[in-house]
Tab-separated table of C-alpha atoms in Angstrom:
chain	number	residue	atom	x	y	z
X	1429	MET	CA	17.464	-9.036	19.012
X	1430	ALA	CA	20.200	-7.042	17.302
X	1431	ASN	CA	19.330	-8.094	13.750
X	1432	ALA	CA	15.626	-7.366	14.248
X	1433	LEU	CA	16.506	-3.927	15.604
X	1434	ALA	CA	18.799	-3.316	12.637
X	1435	ASN	CA	16.012	-4.150	10.182
X	1436	ASP	CA	13.512	-1.965	12.047
X	1437	ALA	CA	15.999	0.902	12.206
X	1438	LEU	CA	16.777	0.622	8.495
X	1439	ILE	CA	13.084	0.802	7.561
X	1440	GLN	CA	12.436	3.630	10.017
X	1441	GLN	CA	15.430	5.534	8.655
X	1442	GLN	CA	14.002	5.272	5.134
X	1443	ILE	CA	10.623	6.527	6.372
X	1444	ASP	CA	12.287	9.415	8.201
X	1445	GLN	CA	14.382	10.487	5.220
X	1446	GLN	CA	11.808	10.016	2.461
X	1447	VAL	CA	8.539	10.726	4.270
X	1448	ILE	CA	8.782	12.590	7.563
X	1449	GLN	CA	11.586	14.963	6.550
X	1450	ASN	CA	9.951	15.825	3.210
X	1451	PRO	CA	7.946	19.063	3.673
X	1452	ASN	CA	6.606	19.036	0.105
X	1453	LEU	CA	4.305	16.048	0.614
X	1454	SER	CA	0.742	16.171	1.887
X	1455	PHE	CA	-0.326	13.856	4.698
X	1456	ALA	CA	-2.081	11.556	2.228
X	1457	GLN	CA	1.043	11.399	0.059
X	1458	LYS	CA	3.214	10.675	3.088
X	1459	LYS	CA	0.878	7.903	4.180
X	1460	SER	CA	0.960	6.369	0.712
X	1461	LEU	CA	4.752	6.601	0.503
X	1462	ARG	CA	5.145	5.076	3.973
X	1463	LYS	CA	2.965	2.164	2.946
X	1464	SER	CA	5.037	1.702	-0.222
X	1465	ILE	CA	8.262	1.606	1.803
X	1466	LEU	CA	6.828	-1.005	4.171
X	1467	LYS	CA	5.579	-3.111	1.261
X	1468	ALA	CA	8.928	-2.851	-0.494
X	1469	SER	CA	10.759	-3.906	2.671
X	1470	VAL	CA	8.769	-7.149	2.685
X	1471	ALA	CA	8.765	-7.699	-1.076
X	1472	ASN	CA	12.500	-7.061	-1.503
X	1473	ALA	CA	13.588	-9.051	1.527
X	1474	PRO	CA	14.957	-12.490	0.625
X	1475	LYS	CA	12.575	-15.299	1.472
X	1476	ASN	CA	13.928	-17.595	4.151
X	1477	SER	CA	13.646	-21.325	4.552
X	1478	SER	CA	12.029	-22.675	7.702
X	1479	PHE	CA	15.482	-23.306	9.166
X	1480	GLN	CA	16.553	-19.701	8.543
X	1481	THR	CA	13.271	-18.395	9.936
X	1482	ILE	CA	13.646	-20.468	13.101
X	1483	LEU	CA	17.164	-19.129	13.645
X	1484	SER	CA	16.000	-15.572	12.969
X	1485	VAL	CA	13.202	-15.751	15.559
X	1486	SER	CA	15.520	-17.368	18.103
X	1487	ASN	CA	18.277	-14.829	17.448
X	1488	THR	CA	15.769	-12.047	18.091
X	1489	MET	CA	15.009	-13.430	21.559
X	1490	VAL	CA	18.545	-14.313	22.654
X	1491	GLY	CA	20.440	-11.286	23.919
X	1492	SER	CA	21.698	-9.566	27.043
X	1493	SER	CA	19.704	-11.853	29.355
X	1494	LEU	CA	22.360	-14.542	28.745
X	1495	LEU	CA	24.664	-12.617	31.075
X	1496	VAL	CA	22.262	-12.723	34.043
X	1497	ILE	CA	20.460	-16.051	33.543
X	1498	PRO	CA	23.314	-18.194	35.009
X	1499	VAL	CA	23.328	-16.127	38.206
X	1500	LEU	CA	19.548	-16.494	38.547
X	1501	PHE	CA	19.772	-20.248	37.896
X	1502	SER	CA	22.307	-20.483	40.715
X	1503	GLN	CA	20.207	-18.413	43.129
X	1504	SER	CA	16.765	-19.856	42.346
X	1505	GLY	CA	17.808	-23.468	41.792
X	1506	ILE	CA	18.582	-25.227	38.527
X	1507	LEU	CA	15.428	-27.369	38.420
X	1508	SER	CA	13.208	-24.465	39.488
X	1509	ALA	CA	14.712	-22.275	36.779
X	1510	LEU	CA	14.264	-24.920	34.079
X	1511	ILE	CA	10.590	-25.330	35.001
X	1512	VAL	CA	9.986	-21.567	35.057
X	1513	ALA	CA	11.766	-21.154	31.724
X	1514	LEU	CA	9.639	-23.906	30.169
X	1515	VAL	CA	6.364	-22.448	31.477
X	1516	PHE	CA	7.067	-18.962	30.148
X	1517	CYS	CA	8.424	-20.394	26.917
X	1518	LEU	CA	5.138	-22.230	26.310
X	1519	ILE	CA	3.013	-19.202	27.228
X	1520	SER	CA	4.974	-16.805	25.018
X	1521	CYS	CA	5.001	-19.314	22.173
X	1522	LYS	CA	1.231	-19.737	22.316
X	1523	THR	CA	0.434	-16.025	22.461
X	1524	CYS	CA	2.925	-15.365	19.665
X	1525	GLN	CA	1.137	-17.929	17.525
X	1526	LEU	CA	-2.196	-16.236	18.276
X	1527	GLN	CA	-0.905	-13.055	16.673
X	1528	MET	CA	0.049	-14.890	13.498
X	1529	VAL	CA	-3.278	-16.750	13.376
X	1530	HIS	CA	-5.143	-13.446	13.030
X	1531	ASN	CA	-2.636	-11.596	10.849
X	1532	LYS	CA	-3.811	-11.249	7.257
X	1533	PRO	CA	-1.379	-11.704	4.344
X	1534	GLU	CA	-1.739	-8.032	3.369
X	1535	GLU	CA	-1.036	-6.785	6.908
X	1536	LEU	CA	2.657	-5.957	7.057
X	1537	ASP	CA	2.995	-5.555	10.811
X	1538	LEU	CA	1.209	-6.270	14.075
X	1539	PRO	CA	-0.244	-2.740	14.594
X	1540	GLN	CA	-2.373	-3.180	11.463
X	1541	THR	CA	-3.877	-6.372	12.893
X	1542	ILE	CA	-4.467	-4.706	16.257
X	1543	MET	CA	-6.164	-1.726	14.577
X	1544	ARG	CA	-8.465	-3.980	12.566
X	1545	ILE	CA	-9.591	-6.198	15.433
X	1546	LEU	CA	-9.187	-4.176	18.641
X	1547	GLY	CA	-9.079	-0.584	17.457
X	1548	GLN	CA	-7.115	2.534	18.237
X	1549	LYS	CA	-6.993	2.230	22.021
X	1550	TYR	CA	-5.280	-1.137	21.978
X	1551	ASN	CA	-2.956	0.037	19.238
X	1552	LEU	CA	-2.007	2.958	21.477
X	1553	ILE	CA	-1.388	0.554	24.373
X	1554	PHE	CA	0.825	-1.551	22.120
X	1555	ASN	CA	2.853	1.442	20.930
X	1556	ILE	CA	3.336	2.915	24.402
X	1557	THR	CA	4.365	-0.391	25.977
X	1558	ASN	CA	6.705	-1.058	23.065
X	1559	ILE	CA	8.425	2.282	23.630
X	1560	ILE	CA	8.754	1.596	27.365
X	1561	ILE	CA	10.118	-1.938	26.955
X	1562	LEU	CA	12.680	-0.764	24.379
X	1563	TYR	CA	13.677	2.127	26.647
X	1564	PHE	CA	14.375	-0.249	29.528
X	1565	ALA	CA	16.210	-2.559	27.142
X	1566	GLY	CA	18.440	0.422	26.385
X	1567	VAL	CA	18.955	1.019	30.115
X	1568	VAL	CA	19.993	-2.610	30.599
X	1569	TYR	CA	22.335	-2.454	27.621
X	1570	PHE	CA	24.009	0.705	28.920
X	1571	ILE	CA	24.506	-0.747	32.406
X	1572	LEU	CA	26.063	-3.860	30.868
X	1573	ILE	CA	28.235	-1.660	28.638
X	1574	CYS	CA	29.576	0.129	31.703
X	1575	ASN	CA	30.080	-3.176	33.541
X	1576	MET	CA	32.283	-4.470	30.726
X	1577	LEU	CA	34.034	-1.148	30.242
X	1578	TYR	CA	34.839	-0.563	33.910
X	1579	SER	CA	36.245	-4.072	34.242
X	1580	LEU	CA	38.642	-3.279	31.383
X	1581	VAL	CA	39.400	0.155	32.864
X	1582	GLN	CA	40.301	-1.447	36.203
X	1583	LEU	CA	42.667	-3.823	34.411
X	1584	LEU	CA	44.391	-0.853	32.782
X	1585	CYS	CA	44.541	1.051	36.086
X	1586	ARG	CA	46.202	-1.893	37.826
X	1587	GLN	CA	48.813	-2.090	35.101
X	1588	LEU	CA	49.518	1.667	35.302
X	1589	ASP	CA	49.181	1.857	39.104
X	1590	ILE	CA	46.312	4.369	38.926
X	1591	ASP	CA	43.939	4.703	41.869
X	1592	TYR	CA	40.268	3.887	41.234
X	1593	ALA	CA	37.090	3.291	43.228
X	1594	PRO	CA	35.397	-0.114	43.622
X	1595	LYS	CA	32.473	-0.653	41.274
X	1596	THR	CA	29.997	-0.942	44.148
X	1597	ASP	CA	30.891	2.504	45.578
X	1598	PHE	CA	29.269	5.771	44.499
X	1599	VAL	CA	32.303	8.025	44.092
X	1600	LEU	CA	32.838	11.193	42.069
X	1601	GLY	CA	36.101	12.323	43.665
X	1602	LYS	CA	38.274	9.949	41.628
X	1603	LEU	CA	38.104	7.504	38.749
X	1604	SER	CA	34.961	5.476	39.355
X	1605	TYR	CA	32.159	3.462	37.824
X	1606	GLN	CA	30.076	6.642	37.715
X	1607	TRP	CA	32.679	8.634	35.772
X	1608	CYS	CA	33.072	5.721	33.405
X	1609	GLY	CA	29.349	5.911	32.619
X	1610	ILE	CA	29.294	9.704	32.327
X	1611	ILE	CA	32.182	9.810	29.856
X	1612	TYR	CA	30.877	6.944	27.750
X	1613	MET	CA	27.346	8.366	27.672
X	1614	CYS	CA	28.749	11.645	26.329
X	1615	LEU	CA	30.253	9.698	23.428
X	1616	LEU	CA	27.069	7.707	22.851
X	1617	PHE	CA	24.982	10.883	23.053
X	1618	LEU	CA	26.721	12.226	19.955
X	1619	ILE	CA	25.769	9.027	18.112
X	1620	MET	CA	22.198	9.181	19.452
X	1621	LEU	CA	21.760	12.630	17.894
X	1622	GLN	CA	22.529	11.251	14.439
X	1623	LYS	CA	19.629	10.592	12.078
X	1624	ASN	CA	21.652	8.391	9.740
X	1625	LEU	CA	22.805	5.181	11.406
X	1626	THR	CA	23.709	3.193	8.297
X	1627	LEU	CA	27.196	2.339	9.568
X	1628	ILE	CA	25.877	1.240	12.966
X	1629	ILE	CA	23.212	-0.897	11.282
X	1630	LYS	CA	25.892	-2.691	9.265
X	1631	LEU	CA	28.059	-3.309	12.338
X	1632	VAL	CA	25.163	-4.700	14.388
X	1633	GLN	CA	24.868	-7.676	12.058
X	1634	TYR	CA	28.172	-9.020	13.398
X	1635	GLY	CA	26.881	-9.040	16.978
X	1636	VAL	CA	25.960	-12.714	16.708
X	1637	ILE	CA	29.688	-13.467	17.019
X	1638	SER	CA	29.749	-12.118	20.579
X	1639	ILE	CA	26.623	-14.124	21.490
X	1640	ILE	CA	28.091	-17.389	20.182
X	1641	ALA	CA	31.410	-16.688	21.923
X	1642	LEU	CA	29.622	-15.999	25.227
X	1643	ILE	CA	27.573	-19.214	25.013
X	1644	MET	CA	30.649	-21.313	24.239
X	1645	TYR	CA	32.633	-19.638	27.036
X	1646	ILE	CA	29.926	-20.295	29.642
X	1647	ILE	CA	29.472	-23.934	28.584
X	1648	THR	CA	33.247	-24.469	28.670
X	1649	LYS	CA	33.551	-22.964	32.149
X	1650	GLY	CA	30.648	-25.057	33.393
X	1651	SER	CA	32.211	-28.220	31.992
X	1652	ILE	CA	35.502	-27.476	33.740
X	1653	ASN	CA	33.716	-26.873	37.047
X	1654	MET	CA	31.401	-29.899	36.669
X	1655	PRO	CA	32.502	-31.587	39.957
X	1656	GLU	CA	30.785	-28.708	41.792
X	1657	ILE	CA	27.386	-29.826	40.512
X	1658	VAL	CA	26.901	-31.863	43.702
X	1659	ASN	CA	26.839	-28.580	45.646
X	1660	ALA	CA	24.579	-26.713	43.228
X	1661	ASN	CA	21.247	-25.318	44.364
X	1662	LEU	CA	18.545	-27.417	42.671
X	1663	PHE	CA	15.162	-26.214	43.876
X	1664	THR	CA	13.718	-23.167	45.642
X	1665	LEU	CA	10.495	-21.189	45.511
X	1666	ASP	CA	12.344	-17.882	45.102
X	1667	VAL	CA	11.519	-17.548	41.400
X	1668	VAL	CA	9.725	-14.188	41.152
X	1669	THR	CA	12.658	-12.338	39.598
X	1670	LEU	CA	13.316	-15.300	37.337
X	1671	CYS	CA	9.721	-15.168	36.061
X	1672	GLY	CA	10.111	-11.536	35.063
X	1673	VAL	CA	13.448	-12.121	33.365
X	1674	PHE	CA	12.109	-15.031	31.324
X	1675	SER	CA	9.077	-12.967	30.373
X	1676	VAL	CA	11.345	-10.496	28.615
X	1677	ALA	CA	13.749	-13.227	27.457
X	1678	PHE	CA	10.970	-14.839	25.382
X	1679	MET	CA	9.355	-11.568	24.297
X	1680	VAL	CA	9.451	-11.415	20.511
X	1681	HIS	CA	5.814	-10.455	19.988
X	1682	SER	CA	6.344	-6.949	18.619
X	1683	CYS	CA	8.545	-8.101	15.734
X	1684	ILE	CA	7.299	-11.626	15.014
X	1685	VAL	CA	5.053	-10.574	12.108
X	1686	PRO	CA	7.775	-9.007	9.895
X	1687	ILE	CA	10.052	-11.995	10.510
X	1688	MET	CA	7.396	-14.539	9.587
X	1689	LYS	CA	6.368	-12.562	6.503
X	1690	ASN	CA	9.731	-13.540	5.011
X	1691	ASN	CA	9.153	-17.240	5.607
X	1692	LEU	CA	9.122	-18.996	2.242
X	1693	GLN	CA	6.506	-21.498	3.405
X	1694	GLN	CA	3.807	-19.454	5.122
X	1695	GLU	CA	1.796	-22.567	5.940
X	1696	ASN	CA	4.599	-23.588	8.340
X	1697	ASN	CA	4.571	-20.354	10.333
X	1698	LEU	CA	2.988	-21.769	13.494
X	1699	ARG	CA	5.209	-24.849	13.435
X	1700	ASP	CA	8.350	-22.765	12.888
X	1701	ILE	CA	7.434	-20.435	15.755
X	1702	ALA	CA	7.058	-23.436	18.081
X	1703	ILE	CA	10.423	-24.866	17.011
X	1704	SER	CA	12.155	-21.500	17.439
X	1705	PHE	CA	10.831	-21.156	20.994
X	1706	GLY	CA	11.918	-24.710	21.785
X	1707	TRP	CA	15.388	-24.009	20.405
X	1708	THR	CA	15.623	-20.775	22.417
X	1709	TRP	CA	14.568	-22.595	25.599
X	1710	LEU	CA	17.344	-25.119	24.957
X	1711	ILE	CA	19.890	-22.294	24.611
X	1712	TYR	CA	18.730	-20.693	27.867
X	1713	ALA	CA	18.744	-24.095	29.575
X	1714	LEU	CA	22.315	-24.861	28.476
X	1715	VAL	CA	23.590	-21.409	29.425
X	1716	GLY	CA	21.678	-21.447	32.714
X	1717	VAL	CA	22.714	-24.935	33.827
X	1718	PHE	CA	26.353	-24.729	32.761
X	1719	GLY	CA	26.562	-21.132	33.968
X	1720	ALA	CA	25.173	-22.047	37.394
X	1721	ILE	CA	27.738	-24.840	37.654
X	1722	ALA	CA	30.475	-22.466	36.499
X	1723	VAL	CA	29.761	-19.954	39.300
X	1724	GLN	CA	29.205	-22.620	41.973
X	1725	GLY	CA	31.694	-22.135	44.789
X	1726	LYS	CA	33.056	-18.933	43.243
X	1727	VAL	CA	33.178	-15.542	44.914
X	1728	ILE	CA	32.556	-12.243	43.189
X	1729	ASN	CA	35.767	-10.946	41.652
X	1730	PRO	CA	37.012	-7.492	42.757
X	1731	SER	CA	35.998	-5.770	39.515
X	1732	GLY	CA	32.332	-6.875	39.602
X	1733	ASP	CA	29.221	-6.730	41.747
X	1734	GLY	CA	27.683	-10.153	41.099
X	1735	SER	CA	25.037	-9.027	38.614
X	1736	THR	CA	26.375	-11.079	35.679
X	1737	VAL	CA	28.030	-14.457	35.237
X	1738	LEU	CA	31.308	-12.772	34.247
X	1739	ASP	CA	31.554	-11.240	37.734
X	1740	TYR	CA	32.155	-14.718	39.187
X	1741	LEU	CA	34.612	-16.128	36.666
X	1742	GLU	CA	38.359	-15.716	36.900
X	1743	GLN	CA	39.815	-12.794	35.005
X	1744	ASN	CA	42.133	-13.854	32.216
X	1745	ILE	CA	42.700	-13.205	28.540
X	1746	PHE	CA	39.609	-15.222	27.591
X	1747	SER	CA	37.238	-13.426	29.957
X	1748	TYR	CA	38.587	-10.039	28.893
X	1749	GLY	CA	38.153	-11.069	25.259
X	1750	ILE	CA	34.509	-11.929	25.935
X	1751	GLN	CA	34.033	-8.565	27.655
X	1752	VAL	CA	35.509	-6.702	24.672
X	1753	LEU	CA	33.174	-8.529	22.273
X	1754	GLN	CA	30.173	-7.828	24.508
X	1755	LEU	CA	31.196	-4.178	24.845
X	1756	LEU	CA	31.383	-3.721	21.075
X	1757	GLN	CA	28.105	-5.528	20.448
X	1758	LEU	CA	26.177	-3.644	23.139
X	1759	THR	CA	27.652	-0.322	22.012
X	1760	THR	CA	26.318	-0.787	18.486
X	1761	VAL	CA	22.853	-1.884	19.635
X	1762	PHE	CA	22.279	0.921	22.165
X	1763	PRO	CA	22.016	3.775	19.598
X	1764	LEU	CA	19.552	1.693	17.569
X	1765	LEU	CA	17.322	1.252	20.615
X	1766	ALA	CA	17.408	5.001	21.235
X	1767	PHE	CA	16.681	5.722	17.558
X	1768	ILE	CA	13.695	3.356	17.349
X	1769	THR	CA	12.124	4.464	20.643
X	1770	ARG	CA	12.508	8.121	19.644
X	1771	SER	CA	10.941	7.495	16.227
X	1772	GLN	CA	8.021	5.594	17.759
X	1773	PHE	CA	7.514	8.248	20.437
X	1774	PHE	CA	7.332	11.137	17.987
X	1775	ALA	CA	5.132	9.070	15.642
X	1776	LEU	CA	2.524	8.970	18.423
X	1777	ILE	CA	2.529	12.760	18.688
X	1778	TYR	CA	3.406	14.092	15.239
X	1779	LYS	CA	2.409	11.036	13.168
X	1780	LEU	CA	4.125	11.599	9.799
X	1781	GLU	CA	5.257	15.167	10.457
X	1782	GLN	CA	8.800	16.071	11.452
X	1783	PRO	CA	9.118	17.105	15.117
X	1784	PRO	CA	10.852	20.411	15.913
X	1785	GLN	CA	14.606	20.053	16.338
X	1786	LYS	CA	14.470	21.353	19.913
X	1787	TRP	CA	12.117	18.544	20.944
X	1788	PHE	CA	14.310	16.038	19.129
X	1789	VAL	CA	17.344	17.139	21.171
X	1790	PHE	CA	15.324	17.458	24.388
X	1791	TYR	CA	13.908	13.929	24.129
X	1792	THR	CA	17.324	12.449	23.354
X	1793	SER	CA	18.828	14.328	26.311
X	1794	ILE	CA	16.134	13.052	28.684
X	1795	VAL	CA	16.685	9.453	27.563
X	1796	ALA	CA	20.456	9.798	27.955
X	1797	PHE	CA	20.194	11.462	31.384
X	1798	THR	CA	17.674	9.021	32.879
X	1799	THR	CA	19.614	6.051	31.516
X	1800	LEU	CA	22.753	7.461	33.113
X	1801	LEU	CA	20.961	7.766	36.470
X	1802	PHE	CA	20.146	4.039	36.461
X	1803	GLN	CA	23.810	3.301	35.762
X	1804	CYS	CA	25.277	5.734	38.291
X	1805	PHE	CA	23.164	4.319	41.117
X	1806	ASN	CA	24.095	0.807	39.960
X	1807	ILE	CA	20.512	-0.446	39.738
X	1808	SER	CA	20.388	-4.230	39.379
X	1809	VAL	CA	20.098	-5.476	35.798
X	1810	SER	CA	17.977	-8.406	36.991
X	1811	LEU	CA	15.574	-6.028	38.734
X	1812	ILE	CA	15.101	-3.906	35.599
X	1813	LEU	CA	14.652	-6.963	33.388
X	1814	SER	CA	12.179	-8.617	35.748
X	1815	LEU	CA	10.047	-5.516	36.318
X	1816	SER	CA	9.923	-4.518	32.656
X	1817	GLY	CA	9.299	-8.093	31.567
X	1818	ALA	CA	6.580	-8.890	34.082
X	1819	VAL	CA	4.802	-5.520	34.244
X	1820	ILE	CA	5.150	-4.036	30.751
X	1821	GLY	CA	5.387	-7.474	29.193
X	1822	PHE	CA	1.916	-8.299	30.522
X	1823	PHE	CA	0.372	-6.128	27.833
X	1824	GLN	CA	2.364	-7.533	24.913
X	1825	ILE	CA	2.628	-11.171	25.977
X	1826	TYR	CA	-0.808	-11.680	27.524
X	1827	LEU	CA	-3.372	-8.922	27.102
X	1828	ILE	CA	-3.088	-7.956	23.431
X	1829	PRO	CA	-2.648	-11.443	21.875
X	1830	ILE	CA	-5.438	-12.984	23.962
X	1831	GLN	CA	-7.806	-10.083	23.332
X	1832	LEU	CA	-7.006	-10.330	19.623
X	1833	HIS	CA	-7.931	-13.992	19.672
X	1834	MET	CA	-11.084	-13.817	21.757
X	1835	THR	CA	-12.405	-10.680	20.057
X	1836	CYS	CA	-11.837	-12.056	16.569
X	1837	LEU	CA	-13.531	-15.349	17.411
X	1838	TYR	CA	-16.489	-14.179	19.466
X	1839	ALA	CA	-17.066	-10.394	19.367
X	1840	LYS	CA	-19.509	-8.910	16.882
X	1841	LYS	CA	-17.218	-7.146	14.462
X	1842	LYS	CA	-19.507	-4.446	13.116
X	1843	VAL	CA	-17.740	-1.211	12.238
X	1844	ASN	CA	-20.675	0.885	13.341
X	1845	ASP	CA	-21.385	-1.019	16.545
X	1846	ASN	CA	-20.101	1.253	19.307
X	1847	ARG	CA	-21.606	-0.953	21.995
X	1848	ILE	CA	-18.717	-3.418	21.755
X	1849	GLY	CA	-16.177	-2.127	24.226
X	1850	LEU	CA	-13.169	-3.772	22.648
X	1851	ILE	CA	-13.736	-2.242	19.217
X	1852	ASN	CA	-15.798	0.834	19.988
X	1853	ASP	CA	-13.255	3.245	18.536
X	1854	THR	CA	-12.849	1.586	15.146
X	1855	LYS	CA	-15.496	3.633	13.377
X	1856	GLU	CA	-14.066	6.902	14.663
X	1857	TYR	CA	-10.579	5.999	13.521
X	1858	ILE	CA	-11.634	4.945	10.036
X	1859	GLU	CA	-13.872	7.983	9.607
X	1860	ASN	CA	-10.860	10.239	10.157
X	1861	PRO	CA	-8.358	8.907	7.598
X	1862	ASP	CA	-6.490	12.207	7.523
X	1863	GLU	CA	-5.504	11.638	11.161
X	1864	SER	CA	-4.506	7.997	10.813
X	1865	ILE	CA	-1.337	6.549	9.324
X	1866	PHE	CA	-3.350	3.411	8.514
X	1867	ASP	CA	-5.517	2.907	5.452
X	1868	GLU	CA	-9.120	1.811	5.600
X	1869	GLN	CA	-9.258	-1.912	6.180
X	1870	ASP	CA	-11.484	-4.878	5.497
X	1871	PHE	CA	-12.699	-5.779	8.970
X	1872	LYS	CA	-13.476	-9.372	8.088
X	1873	CYS	CA	-11.047	-11.714	9.761
X	1874	ILE	CA	-9.639	-14.956	8.418
X	1875	ASP	CA	-12.054	-17.894	8.403
X	1876	HIS	CA	-11.740	-19.480	11.855
X	1877	SER	CA	-14.646	-21.934	11.626
X	1878	ALA	CA	-12.357	-24.966	11.969
X	1879	LEU	CA	-10.470	-23.330	14.841
X	1880	LYS	CA	-13.677	-22.561	16.744
X	1881	LYS	CA	-14.747	-26.213	16.572
X	1882	ARG	CA	-11.681	-27.439	18.472
X	1883	PHE	CA	-12.904	-26.122	21.822
X	1884	ASN	CA	-16.151	-24.632	23.011
X	1885	LYS	CA	-16.330	-20.990	23.987
X	1886	GLN	CA	-16.305	-21.569	27.751
X	1887	THR	CA	-13.247	-23.847	27.648
X	1888	ARG	CA	-11.339	-21.384	25.518
X	1889	PHE	CA	-12.235	-18.453	27.796
X	1890	ILE	CA	-11.157	-20.357	30.915
X	1891	PHE	CA	-7.873	-21.474	29.348
X	1892	TYR	CA	-6.775	-18.078	28.073
X	1893	TYR	CA	-7.887	-16.068	31.059
X	1894	ILE	CA	-6.010	-18.424	33.373
X	1895	ILE	CA	-2.936	-17.603	31.287
X	1896	MET	CA	-3.733	-13.902	31.597
X	1897	LEU	CA	-4.163	-14.302	35.363
X	1898	ILE	CA	-0.690	-15.861	35.564
X	1899	GLY	CA	0.729	-12.835	33.766
X	1900	ALA	CA	-1.097	-10.413	36.063
X	1901	MET	CA	0.104	-12.256	39.176
X	1902	MET	CA	3.702	-12.222	37.965
X	1903	GLY	CA	3.484	-8.500	37.321
X	1904	PHE	CA	2.064	-7.853	40.796
X	1905	LEU	CA	4.626	-10.074	42.542
X	1906	ASN	CA	7.519	-8.412	40.714
X	1907	ILE	CA	6.259	-4.993	41.804
X	1908	ILE	CA	6.054	-5.882	45.503
X	1909	ALA	CA	9.045	-8.280	45.652
X	1910	PRO	CA	11.734	-5.537	45.965
X	1911	PHE	CA	10.056	-4.251	49.134
X	1912	PHE	CA	10.518	-7.612	50.880
X	1913	LYS	CA	14.250	-7.980	50.189
């Protein structure tokens, strides 16, 4: 995820500096310059082999969920978790492929495809849900930052004989988990206010080191504790939270198009997407199985609360080293998440105009404050991941890709036909080019005659709307599940 965010942030930073912050350009000139920057980002990017593309897609999916997946495997059962992971891997893979099937070579990103086929309303849904999911990703990252940081702070306090509060207690009268978050957020807030994140973008690229180290550490610990596998929980039906977490763990839909545009062999895009999802499932399976074995029979250590796998493993130089690497990696990614969500939010309101400085500071302050509230009240990382993945993820994983597919194949795509509900705003959007950051488009889709012959219309509708029903059910169950615990 980190590298994809770095690329997005770099492009957005160029747009901000050259387009949005330039008062001498008209809207039409800004739109043209923005398009040129996006085209240049694709044209100048090195073309990747299929192997590099597969790793890039997988690396975009693998992230902070690695810390919580072992705990969920242990609680929900190893076999149950593997089955759930496989189901959501297959669903996400298929809907991701649907987006690429309908993306034209000249369309540089997914919003252009959505605008052409579904229109402005669905593009608005995509943008809003993308902002929300990235915001909650930032919340999760900050909570994990504070988890790692407070563990290290407690180590230092024990060495210096300084009194501190347990992580699970809400305390403001002495050194506590809450004060740790407040102080660190003040430091991060100064970075969040910056409009030039070039240094952070460069540092993020080294985050893969912390991911590899974490995977190796978990597998090693699981191997050492392998005799405990006989006592491991294998199967339960308590998989609701797990479904939500794996929804977000396999969610790469918003950035799959730019990644695949750099694939040297475009004809292999669908195959490479399938392989990347399979490889990612294997990573999650290894981390989940070995992590569940590693925590089997272990109690939560005094410096944790049981939300991550590190809370169950003995504290030594290796575990502290992993925490330092995770702390550094998460710290570099968090400002990028804030930067991208802020840019996307103001793009919805001001389009290509620069927002007033007061609103810039106000928005950043609100994001920082609300994120801090989640941390101070020690909201479960698994709960945030599952709710955001199952509820918000429904739109990006299920609704938009499936509607793209079914509309492109079967809806009458006439620009002036306002009777078609799915595309009834297309004419209005195109007739107001001065209000749109998109150019006028050719509404003809790619030739799908061979694709349509594979299945009849009824079979295809049943298949995809069963998938959509699964997504809706998971969203509903994740909403009501916290009230029954």
